[in-house]
Tab-separated table of C-alpha atoms in Angstrom:
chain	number	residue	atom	x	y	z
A	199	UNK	CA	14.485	4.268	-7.032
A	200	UNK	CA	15.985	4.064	-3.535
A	201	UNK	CA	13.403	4.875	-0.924
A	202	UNK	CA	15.025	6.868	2.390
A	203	UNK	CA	13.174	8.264	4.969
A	204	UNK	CA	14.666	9.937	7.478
A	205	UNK	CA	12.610	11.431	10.616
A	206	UNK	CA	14.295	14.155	12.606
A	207	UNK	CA	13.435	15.374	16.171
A	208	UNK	CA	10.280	16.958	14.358
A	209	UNK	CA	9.076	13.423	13.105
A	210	UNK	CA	9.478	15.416	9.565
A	211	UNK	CA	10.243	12.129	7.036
A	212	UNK	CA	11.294	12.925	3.973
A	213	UNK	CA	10.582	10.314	1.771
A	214	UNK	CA	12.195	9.727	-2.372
A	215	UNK	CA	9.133	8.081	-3.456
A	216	UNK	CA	6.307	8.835	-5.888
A	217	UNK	CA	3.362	7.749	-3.909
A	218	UNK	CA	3.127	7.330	0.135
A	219	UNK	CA	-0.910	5.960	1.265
A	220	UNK	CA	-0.922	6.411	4.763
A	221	UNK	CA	-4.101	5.142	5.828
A	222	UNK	CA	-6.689	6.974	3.612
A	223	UNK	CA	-4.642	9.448	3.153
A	224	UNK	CA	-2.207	9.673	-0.041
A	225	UNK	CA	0.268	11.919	-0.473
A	226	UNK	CA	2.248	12.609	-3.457
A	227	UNK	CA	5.967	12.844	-2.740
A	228	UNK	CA	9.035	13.733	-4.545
A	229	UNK	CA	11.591	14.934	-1.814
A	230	UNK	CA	8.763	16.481	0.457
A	231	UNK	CA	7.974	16.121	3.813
A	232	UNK	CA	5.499	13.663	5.556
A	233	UNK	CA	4.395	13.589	9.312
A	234	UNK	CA	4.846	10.072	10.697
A	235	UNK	CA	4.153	8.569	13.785
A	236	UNK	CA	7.687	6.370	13.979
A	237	UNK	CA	10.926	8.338	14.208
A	238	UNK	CA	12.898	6.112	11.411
A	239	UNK	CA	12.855	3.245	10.340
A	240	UNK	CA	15.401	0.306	8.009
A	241	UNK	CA	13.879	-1.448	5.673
A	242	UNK	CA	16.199	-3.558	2.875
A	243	UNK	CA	13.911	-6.752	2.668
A	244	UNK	CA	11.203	-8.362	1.402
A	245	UNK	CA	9.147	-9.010	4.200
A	246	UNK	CA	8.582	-7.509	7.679
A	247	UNK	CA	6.057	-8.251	10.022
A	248	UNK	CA	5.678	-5.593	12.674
A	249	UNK	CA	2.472	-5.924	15.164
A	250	UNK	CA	-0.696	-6.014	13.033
A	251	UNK	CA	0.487	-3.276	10.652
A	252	UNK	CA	1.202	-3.265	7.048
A	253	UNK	CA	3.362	-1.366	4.459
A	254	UNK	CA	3.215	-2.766	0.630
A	255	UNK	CA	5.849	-1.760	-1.177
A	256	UNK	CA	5.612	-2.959	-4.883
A	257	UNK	CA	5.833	-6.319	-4.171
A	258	UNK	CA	7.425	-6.038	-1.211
A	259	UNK	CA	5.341	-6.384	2.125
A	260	UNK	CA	5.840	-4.913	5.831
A	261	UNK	CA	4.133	-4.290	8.648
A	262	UNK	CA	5.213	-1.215	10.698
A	263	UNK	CA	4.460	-0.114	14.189
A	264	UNK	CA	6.323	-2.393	16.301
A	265	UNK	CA	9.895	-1.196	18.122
A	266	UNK	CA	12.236	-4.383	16.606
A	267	UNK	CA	11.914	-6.281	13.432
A	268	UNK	CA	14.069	-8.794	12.152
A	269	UNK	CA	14.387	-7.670	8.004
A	270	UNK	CA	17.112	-10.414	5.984
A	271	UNK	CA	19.655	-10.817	8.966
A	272	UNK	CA	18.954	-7.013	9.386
A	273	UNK	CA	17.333	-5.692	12.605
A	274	UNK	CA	14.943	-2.427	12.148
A	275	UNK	CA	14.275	-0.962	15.721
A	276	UNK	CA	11.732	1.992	15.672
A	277	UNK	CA	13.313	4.364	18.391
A	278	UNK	CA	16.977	4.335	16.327
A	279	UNK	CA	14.826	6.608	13.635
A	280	UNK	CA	16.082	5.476	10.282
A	281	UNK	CA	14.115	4.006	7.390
A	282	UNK	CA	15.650	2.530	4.097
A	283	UNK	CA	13.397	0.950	1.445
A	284	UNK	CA	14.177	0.142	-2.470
A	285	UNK	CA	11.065	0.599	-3.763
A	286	UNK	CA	9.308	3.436	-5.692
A	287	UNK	CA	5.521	3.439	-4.037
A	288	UNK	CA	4.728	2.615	-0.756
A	289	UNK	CA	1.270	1.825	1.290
A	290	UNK	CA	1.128	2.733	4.839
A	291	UNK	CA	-1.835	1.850	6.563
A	292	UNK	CA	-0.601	3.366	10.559
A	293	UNK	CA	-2.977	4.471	13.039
C-alpha cells in the first residue's frame, strides 16, 4: 500500500495508511485527516536522516523535521509540502 500524504495550507495530511504513531499519540487512519507540524513531505527510500528525528516505516527508517534530505538520489525539502512513502504503518515520533 502506497503511503501519500499531502498537507494543504491547513497542515491537514491525509495519510493511506493503517497506523500513524506520532509521538504517543496513535491514530488510526484509512483516508482521514492528521494535523502535522511539516507541510509535505517525499519519501521513496529506505533511509532518511533528518535532524534527530525518526519515522519507522516497516522496515524502512527516517528521521523527519529537518527542511532538505537527500532520499536515493531524491531530495525531500520540507517547505515544498509533499510526502510519498510505500509503506503501510508508519511511526512518527515529532515534537
Amino acid at each position: 500500500m502506497a503511503l501519500d500524504c499531502s498537507i494543504n495550507s491547513r497542515q491537514m495530511c491525509h495519510w493511506n495508511a493503517r497506523r500513524v504513531n506520532a509521538g504517543s499519540k496513535r491514530v488510526n487512519v484509512d483516508s482521514k485527516r492528521m494535523d502535522v507540524g511539516v507541510k509535505r513531505v517525499n519519501v521513496d527510500a529506505k533511509r532518511v536522516d533528518i535532524d534527530s528525528k525518526r519515522l519507522d516505516a516497516d522496515t524502512k527508517r527516517v528521521k523527519v523535521d529537518a527542511k532538505r534530505v537527500d532520499i536515493d538520489s531524491k531530495r525531500f525539502d520540507a517547505d515544498t509540502k509533499r510526502v510519498h512513502a510505500d509503506t503501510i504503518s508508519i511511526n512518527v515520533d515529532i515534537e
